[in-house]
Amino acid sequence: MGDNVILVGFMGAGKSSVGRLLARRLGRCFVETDDMITAQEGRSIPEIFAERGEAYFRALEEETVRLLALKSGDVIATGGGLPCRDGRPAALQAMGTVVWLRGEFDAVYERAQRAGARPMLAGRGRDDIEALYRAREPFYRQADLTVDTTGINPDQVVAKLLLLLRAKVSLSSLGRGLQGQEPT
Ligand code: S3P
């Protein structure tokens, strides 16, 4: 298993800014699945959606997940829809620690709208987007760790996340220590 840190969450959750900061803090490489796709296709995500449609984009994501399996020790920010397929959360967990950046819908919605250029938001009303958010929650919820991002900035999210990651590492080494002990 590659010991990557894989960030998942809805559009506007802050995966890119948190991922970049976290990678710097840990001295790791930062990778975005959307960047892997645009580099491979030679066109932007909105262009891919406009010219080839969502199904084609999802097939590119599928291919990207296969490439992610080759990575080790990276911080990876995934596109908002990437973990939301049956079996996908487990596939990501096989590659490292999956972290859900969870934000209240209102906050995430507002940020996603502000950042613009998101084809999944184009032509959709607020209720429709909230329905998409709710439909995706069960996939995000399968993450190994959850950080609530509501009301805090990316620096604060990274601070929280580092605490959780360190606690997870100490717990797993404690687990290994216990397994090695002979019963008395
Ligand atoms: C998508 C989210 C986008 C991008 C694409 C589809 C989605 O990434 O992958 O526009 O389905 O939620 P961000 O979550 O970084 O906006």
PDB file of C-alpha atoms and ligand atoms in Angstrom:
ATOM      1  CA  MET A   1       0.000   0.000   0.000  1.00  0.00           C
ATOM      2  CA  GLY A   2       1.293   3.487  -0.874  1.00  0.00           C
ATOM      3  CA  ASP A   3       1.218   5.671   2.208  1.00  0.00           C
ATOM      4  CA  ASN A   4      -0.474   8.546   0.411  1.00  0.00           C
ATOM      5  CA  VAL A   5      -2.815  11.025   2.065  1.00  0.00           C
ATOM      6  CA  ILE A   6      -5.904  11.252  -0.138  1.00  0.00           C
ATOM      7  CA  LEU A   7      -8.291  14.176   0.287  1.00  0.00           C
ATOM      8  CA  VAL A   8     -11.928  13.720  -0.684  1.00  0.00           C
ATOM      9  CA  GLY A   9     -14.926  16.008  -0.386  1.00  0.00           C
ATOM     10  CA  PHE A  10     -17.478  18.043  -2.265  1.00  0.00           C
ATOM     11  CA  MET A  11     -16.560  20.876  -4.637  1.00  0.00           C
ATOM     12  CA  GLY A  12     -15.551  23.882  -2.557  1.00  0.00           C
ATOM     13  CA  ALA A  13     -14.418  21.798   0.434  1.00  0.00           C
ATOM     14  CA  GLY A  14     -10.898  23.237   0.153  1.00  0.00           C
ATOM     15  CA  LYS A  15      -9.092  20.085  -1.061  1.00  0.00           C
ATOM     16  CA  SER A  16      -6.627  22.006  -3.261  1.00  0.00           C
ATOM     17  CA  SER A  17      -5.611  24.670  -0.749  1.00  0.00           C
ATOM     18  CA  VAL A  18      -5.477  22.244   2.183  1.00  0.00           C
ATOM     19  CA  GLY A  19      -3.640  19.638   0.088  1.00  0.00           C
ATOM     20  CA  ARG A  20      -1.002  22.112  -1.052  1.00  0.00           C
ATOM     21  CA  LEU A  21      -0.388  23.333   2.513  1.00  0.00           C
ATOM     22  CA  LEU A  22      -0.347  19.834   3.952  1.00  0.00           C
ATOM     23  CA  ALA A  23       2.142  18.634   1.347  1.00  0.00           C
ATOM     24  CA  ARG A  24       4.439  21.556   2.165  1.00  0.00           C
ATOM     25  CA  ARG A  25       4.151  20.845   5.888  1.00  0.00           C
ATOM     26  CA  LEU A  26       4.955  17.144   5.391  1.00  0.00           C
ATOM     27  CA  GLY A  27       7.613  17.718   2.707  1.00  0.00           C
ATOM     28  CA  ARG A  28       5.646  15.579   0.252  1.00  0.00           C
ATOM     29  CA  CYS A  29       4.604  15.993  -3.370  1.00  0.00           C
ATOM     30  CA  PHE A  30       1.126  17.355  -4.067  1.00  0.00           C
ATOM     31  CA  VAL A  31      -0.966  15.854  -6.844  1.00  0.00           C
ATOM     32  CA  GLU A  32      -4.480  16.742  -8.060  1.00  0.00           C
ATOM     33  CA  THR A  33      -6.473  14.189 -10.018  1.00  0.00           C
ATOM     34  CA  ASP A  34      -8.027  16.993 -12.093  1.00  0.00           C
ATOM     35  CA  ASP A  35      -4.507  18.144 -13.086  1.00  0.00           C
ATOM     36  CA  MET A  36      -3.571  14.590 -14.105  1.00  0.00           C
ATOM     37  CA  ILE A  37      -6.656  14.532 -16.329  1.00  0.00           C
ATOM     38  CA  THR A  38      -6.110  17.955 -17.906  1.00  0.00           C
ATOM     39  CA  ALA A  39      -2.432  17.157 -18.553  1.00  0.00           C
ATOM     40  CA  GLN A  40      -3.365  13.895 -20.234  1.00  0.00           C
ATOM     41  CA  GLU A  41      -6.160  15.448 -22.311  1.00  0.00           C
ATOM     42  CA  GLY A  42      -4.470  18.757 -23.111  1.00  0.00           C
ATOM     43  CA  ARG A  43      -7.665  20.670 -22.295  1.00  0.00           C
ATOM     44  CA  SER A  44      -9.459  22.043 -19.252  1.00  0.00           C
ATOM     45  CA  ILE A  45     -12.125  20.213 -17.212  1.00  0.00           C
ATOM     46  CA  PRO A  46     -14.904  22.531 -18.516  1.00  0.00           C
ATOM     47  CA  GLU A  47     -13.708  21.845 -22.083  1.00  0.00           C
ATOM     48  CA  ILE A  48     -13.743  18.079 -21.486  1.00  0.00           C
ATOM     49  CA  PHE A  49     -17.314  18.273 -20.147  1.00  0.00           C
ATOM     50  CA  ALA A  50     -18.462  20.559 -22.980  1.00  0.00           C
ATOM     51  CA  GLU A  51     -16.808  18.602 -25.786  1.00  0.00           C
ATOM     52  CA  ARG A  52     -17.108  14.979 -24.571  1.00  0.00           C
ATOM     53  CA  GLY A  53     -19.654  14.992 -21.727  1.00  0.00           C
ATOM     54  CA  GLU A  54     -19.652  13.786 -18.138  1.00  0.00           C
ATOM     55  CA  ALA A  55     -19.483  10.047 -18.920  1.00  0.00           C
ATOM     56  CA  TYR A  56     -16.214  10.554 -20.789  1.00  0.00           C
ATOM     57  CA  PHE A  57     -14.811  12.565 -17.857  1.00  0.00           C
ATOM     58  CA  ARG A  58     -15.792   9.774 -15.424  1.00  0.00           C
ATOM     59  CA  ALA A  59     -13.972   7.240 -17.608  1.00  0.00           C
ATOM     60  CA  LEU A  60     -10.875   9.450 -17.398  1.00  0.00           C
ATOM     61  CA  GLU A  61     -11.259   9.463 -13.610  1.00  0.00           C
ATOM     62  CA  GLU A  62     -11.385   5.667 -13.658  1.00  0.00           C
ATOM     63  CA  GLU A  63      -8.089   5.605 -15.524  1.00  0.00           C
ATOM     64  CA  THR A  64      -6.637   8.147 -13.091  1.00  0.00           C
ATOM     65  CA  VAL A  65      -7.509   5.913 -10.133  1.00  0.00           C
ATOM     66  CA  ARG A  66      -5.467   3.134 -11.762  1.00  0.00           C
ATOM     67  CA  LEU A  67      -2.510   5.527 -12.097  1.00  0.00           C
ATOM     68  CA  LEU A  68      -2.847   6.655  -8.479  1.00  0.00           C
ATOM     69  CA  ALA A  69      -2.106   3.095  -7.395  1.00  0.00           C
ATOM     70  CA  LEU A  70       1.475   3.680  -8.572  1.00  0.00           C
ATOM     71  CA  LYS A  71       1.946   6.623  -6.216  1.00  0.00           C
ATOM     72  CA  SER A  72       3.533   6.456  -2.825  1.00  0.00           C
ATOM     73  CA  GLY A  73       3.995   9.069  -0.124  1.00  0.00           C
ATOM     74  CA  ASP A  74       2.086  11.828  -1.940  1.00  0.00           C
ATOM     75  CA  VAL A  75      -0.708  14.140  -0.865  1.00  0.00           C
ATOM     76  CA  ILE A  76      -3.497  13.667  -3.408  1.00  0.00           C
ATOM     77  CA  ALA A  77      -6.537  15.943  -3.880  1.00  0.00           C
ATOM     78  CA  THR A  78      -9.345  14.170  -5.724  1.00  0.00           C
ATOM     79  CA  GLY A  79     -12.117  15.736  -7.815  1.00  0.00           C
ATOM     80  CA  GLY A  80     -15.402  15.952  -5.896  1.00  0.00           C
ATOM     81  CA  GLY A  81     -17.070  13.117  -7.809  1.00  0.00           C
ATOM     82  CA  LEU A  82     -14.121  10.721  -7.957  1.00  0.00           C
ATOM     83  CA  PRO A  83     -14.800   8.751  -4.734  1.00  0.00           C
ATOM     84  CA  CYS A  84     -18.523   8.496  -5.458  1.00  0.00           C
ATOM     85  CA  ARG A  85     -18.727   5.151  -7.257  1.00  0.00           C
ATOM     86  CA  ASP A  86     -19.336   1.730  -5.753  1.00  0.00           C
ATOM     87  CA  GLY A  87     -16.037   0.238  -4.654  1.00  0.00           C
ATOM     88  CA  ARG A  88     -14.130   3.491  -5.152  1.00  0.00           C
ATOM     89  CA  PRO A  89     -13.726   4.405  -1.439  1.00  0.00           C
ATOM     90  CA  ALA A  90     -12.156   0.984  -0.792  1.00  0.00           C
ATOM     91  CA  ALA A  91      -9.898   1.355  -3.850  1.00  0.00           C
ATOM     92  CA  LEU A  92      -8.654   4.690  -2.492  1.00  0.00           C
ATOM     93  CA  GLN A  93      -8.152   3.252   0.998  1.00  0.00           C
ATOM     94  CA  ALA A  94      -5.840   0.644  -0.483  1.00  0.00           C
ATOM     95  CA  MET A  95      -3.577   3.540  -1.552  1.00  0.00           C
ATOM     96  CA  GLY A  96      -3.278   5.367   1.748  1.00  0.00           C
ATOM     97  CA  THR A  97      -5.197   7.321   4.355  1.00  0.00           C
ATOM     98  CA  VAL A  98      -8.395   8.793   2.972  1.00  0.00           C
ATOM     99  CA  VAL A  99      -9.474  12.091   4.573  1.00  0.00           C
ATOM    100  CA  TRP A 100     -12.882  13.675   4.119  1.00  0.00           C
ATOM    101  CA  LEU A 101     -12.829  17.456   4.285  1.00  0.00           C
ATOM    102  CA  ARG A 102     -16.371  17.891   5.476  1.00  0.00           C
ATOM    103  CA  GLY A 103     -18.051  21.276   5.357  1.00  0.00           C
ATOM    104  CA  GLU A 104     -21.627  22.304   6.059  1.00  0.00           C
ATOM    105  CA  PHE A 105     -23.508  22.445   2.769  1.00  0.00           C
ATOM    106  CA  ASP A 106     -24.079  26.229   2.895  1.00  0.00           C
ATOM    107  CA  ALA A 107     -20.380  27.008   3.347  1.00  0.00           C
ATOM    108  CA  VAL A 108     -19.226  24.559   0.699  1.00  0.00           C
ATOM    109  CA  TYR A 109     -21.894  25.736  -1.746  1.00  0.00           C
ATOM    110  CA  GLU A 110     -20.893  29.360  -1.355  1.00  0.00           C
ATOM    111  CA  ARG A 111     -17.186  28.593  -1.869  1.00  0.00           C
ATOM    112  CA  ALA A 112     -17.863  26.354  -4.856  1.00  0.00           C
ATOM    113  CA  GLN A 113     -19.962  29.070  -6.511  1.00  0.00           C
ATOM    114  CA  ARG A 114     -17.301  31.718  -5.899  1.00  0.00           C
ATOM    115  CA  ALA A 115     -14.471  29.694  -7.413  1.00  0.00           C
ATOM    116  CA  GLY A 116     -16.384  29.279 -10.715  1.00  0.00           C
ATOM    117  CA  ALA A 117     -15.582  27.082 -13.766  1.00  0.00           C
ATOM    118  CA  ARG A 118     -17.260  23.984 -12.339  1.00  0.00           C
ATOM    119  CA  PRO A 119     -19.328  22.167 -14.965  1.00  0.00           C
ATOM    120  CA  MET A 120     -21.237  20.115 -12.353  1.00  0.00           C
ATOM    121  CA  LEU A 121     -22.688  23.373 -10.984  1.00  0.00           C
ATOM    122  CA  ALA A 122     -23.561  24.958 -14.317  1.00  0.00           C
ATOM    123  CA  GLY A 123     -27.301  25.201 -14.944  1.00  0.00           C
ATOM    124  CA  ARG A 124     -28.161  23.546 -11.619  1.00  0.00           C
ATOM    125  CA  GLY A 125     -30.207  25.235  -8.914  1.00  0.00           C
ATOM    126  CA  ARG A 126     -29.254  25.238  -5.248  1.00  0.00           C
ATOM    127  CA  ASP A 127     -31.683  22.388  -4.347  1.00  0.00           C
ATOM    128  CA  ASP A 128     -30.304  20.247  -7.110  1.00  0.00           C
ATOM    129  CA  ILE A 129     -26.745  20.815  -5.903  1.00  0.00           C
ATOM    130  CA  GLU A 130     -27.736  20.062  -2.321  1.00  0.00           C
ATOM    131  CA  ALA A 131     -29.293  16.784  -3.532  1.00  0.00           C
ATOM    132  CA  LEU A 132     -25.975  15.913  -5.206  1.00  0.00           C
ATOM    133  CA  TYR A 133     -24.120  16.775  -1.983  1.00  0.00           C
ATOM    134  CA  ARG A 134     -26.427  14.525   0.079  1.00  0.00           C
ATOM    135  CA  ALA A 135     -26.150  11.678  -2.449  1.00  0.00           C
ATOM    136  CA  ARG A 136     -22.366  11.840  -2.204  1.00  0.00           C
ATOM    137  CA  GLU A 137     -22.094  11.981   1.581  1.00  0.00           C
ATOM    138  CA  PRO A 138     -22.277   8.177   2.065  1.00  0.00           C
ATOM    139  CA  PHE A 139     -19.211   7.787  -0.157  1.00  0.00           C
ATOM    140  CA  TYR A 140     -17.221  10.514   1.580  1.00  0.00           C
ATOM    141  CA  ARG A 141     -18.245   9.127   4.970  1.00  0.00           C
ATOM    142  CA  GLN A 142     -16.280   5.946   4.275  1.00  0.00           C
ATOM    143  CA  ALA A 143     -13.016   7.912   4.648  1.00  0.00           C
ATOM    144  CA  ASP A 144     -10.545   6.860   7.344  1.00  0.00           C
ATOM    145  CA  LEU A 145     -10.527  10.341   8.886  1.00  0.00           C
ATOM    146  CA  THR A 146     -12.932  13.292   8.789  1.00  0.00           C
ATOM    147  CA  VAL A 147     -11.988  16.908   9.363  1.00  0.00           C
ATOM    148  CA  ASP A 148     -14.781  19.398   9.868  1.00  0.00           C
ATOM    149  CA  THR A 149     -13.781  22.519   7.955  1.00  0.00           C
ATOM    150  CA  THR A 150     -16.784  24.663   8.878  1.00  0.00           C
ATOM    151  CA  GLY A 151     -15.720  28.143   9.976  1.00  0.00           C
ATOM    152  CA  ILE A 152     -11.970  27.527   9.901  1.00  0.00           C
ATOM    153  CA  ASN A 153      -9.295  28.475   7.365  1.00  0.00           C
ATOM    154  CA  PRO A 154      -7.013  26.065   5.454  1.00  0.00           C
ATOM    155  CA  ASP A 155      -4.142  26.555   7.936  1.00  0.00           C
ATOM    156  CA  GLN A 156      -6.416  25.539  10.786  1.00  0.00           C
ATOM    157  CA  VAL A 157      -7.737  22.578   8.802  1.00  0.00           C
ATOM    158  CA  VAL A 158      -4.148  21.406   8.225  1.00  0.00           C
ATOM    159  CA  ALA A 159      -3.345  21.766  11.934  1.00  0.00           C
ATOM    160  CA  LYS A 160      -6.355  19.595  12.828  1.00  0.00           C
ATOM    161  CA  LEU A 161      -5.520  17.087  10.134  1.00  0.00           C
ATOM    162  CA  LEU A 162      -1.896  16.750  11.255  1.00  0.00           C
ATOM    163  CA  LEU A 163      -3.080  15.919  14.783  1.00  0.00           C
ATOM    164  CA  LEU A 164      -5.417  13.234  13.437  1.00  0.00           C
ATOM    165  CA  LEU A 165      -2.761  11.769  11.143  1.00  0.00           C
ATOM    166  CA  ARG A 166      -0.225  11.613  13.981  1.00  0.00           C
ATOM    167  CA  ALA A 167      -2.766   9.977  16.294  1.00  0.00           C
ATOM    168  CA  LYS A 168      -3.507   7.401  13.591  1.00  0.00           C
ATOM    169  CA  VAL A 169       0.196   6.604  13.139  1.00  0.00           C
ATOM    170  CA  SER A 170       0.767   6.212  16.900  1.00  0.00           C
ATOM    171  CA  LEU A 171      -2.311   4.025  17.215  1.00  0.00           C
ATOM    172  CA  SER A 172      -1.187   1.731  14.410  1.00  0.00           C
ATOM    173  CA  SER A 173       2.305   1.367  15.898  1.00  0.00           C
ATOM    174  CA  LEU A 174       0.714   0.665  19.293  1.00  0.00           C
ATOM    175  CA  GLY A 175      -1.406  -1.993  17.575  1.00  0.00           C
ATOM    176  CA  ARG A 176       1.694  -3.609  16.083  1.00  0.00           C
ATOM    177  CA  GLY A 177       3.394  -3.567  19.498  1.00  0.00           C
ATOM    178  CA  LEU A 178       0.445  -5.283  21.119  1.00  0.00           C
ATOM    179  CA  GLN A 179       0.250  -7.925  18.410  1.00  0.00           C
ATOM    180  CA  GLY A 180       3.891  -8.786  19.044  1.00  0.00           C
ATOM    181  CA  GLN A 181       3.300  -9.469  22.747  1.00  0.00           C
ATOM    182  CA  GLU A 182       3.093 -13.004  24.046  1.00  0.00           C
ATOM    183  CA  PRO A 183       0.045 -13.734  26.197  1.00  0.00           C
ATOM    184  CA  THR A 184       1.036 -14.160  29.849  1.00  0.00           C
TER     185      THR A 184
HETATM  186  C1  S3P B   1     -16.405  17.468 -10.010  1.00  0.00           C
HETATM  187  C2  S3P B   1     -15.545  18.206  -9.236  1.00  0.00           C
HETATM  188  C3  S3P B   1     -14.395  18.937  -9.797  1.00  0.00           C
HETATM  189  C4  S3P B   1     -13.940  18.266 -11.100  1.00  0.00           C
HETATM  190  C5  S3P B   1     -15.083  18.115 -12.052  1.00  0.00           C
HETATM  191  C6  S3P B   1     -16.206  17.265 -11.474  1.00  0.00           C
HETATM  192  C7  S3P B   1     -17.543  16.792  -9.358  1.00  0.00           C
HETATM  193  O1  S3P B   1     -13.322  18.968  -8.876  1.00  0.00           O
HETATM  194  O2  S3P B   1     -13.360  17.015 -10.843  1.00  0.00           O
HETATM  195  O3  S3P B   1     -15.537  19.407 -12.382  1.00  0.00           O
HETATM  196  O4  S3P B   1     -18.180  15.924  -9.962  1.00  0.00           O
HETATM  197  O5  S3P B   1     -17.817  17.120  -8.174  1.00  0.00           O
HETATM  198  P1  S3P B   1     -13.360  19.854  -7.515  1.00  0.00           P
HETATM  199  O6  S3P B   1     -14.032  19.013  -6.459  1.00  0.00           O
HETATM  200  O7  S3P B   1     -11.924  20.088  -7.204  1.00  0.00           O
HETATM  201  O8  S3P B   1     -14.109  21.096  -7.819  1.00  0.00           O
END
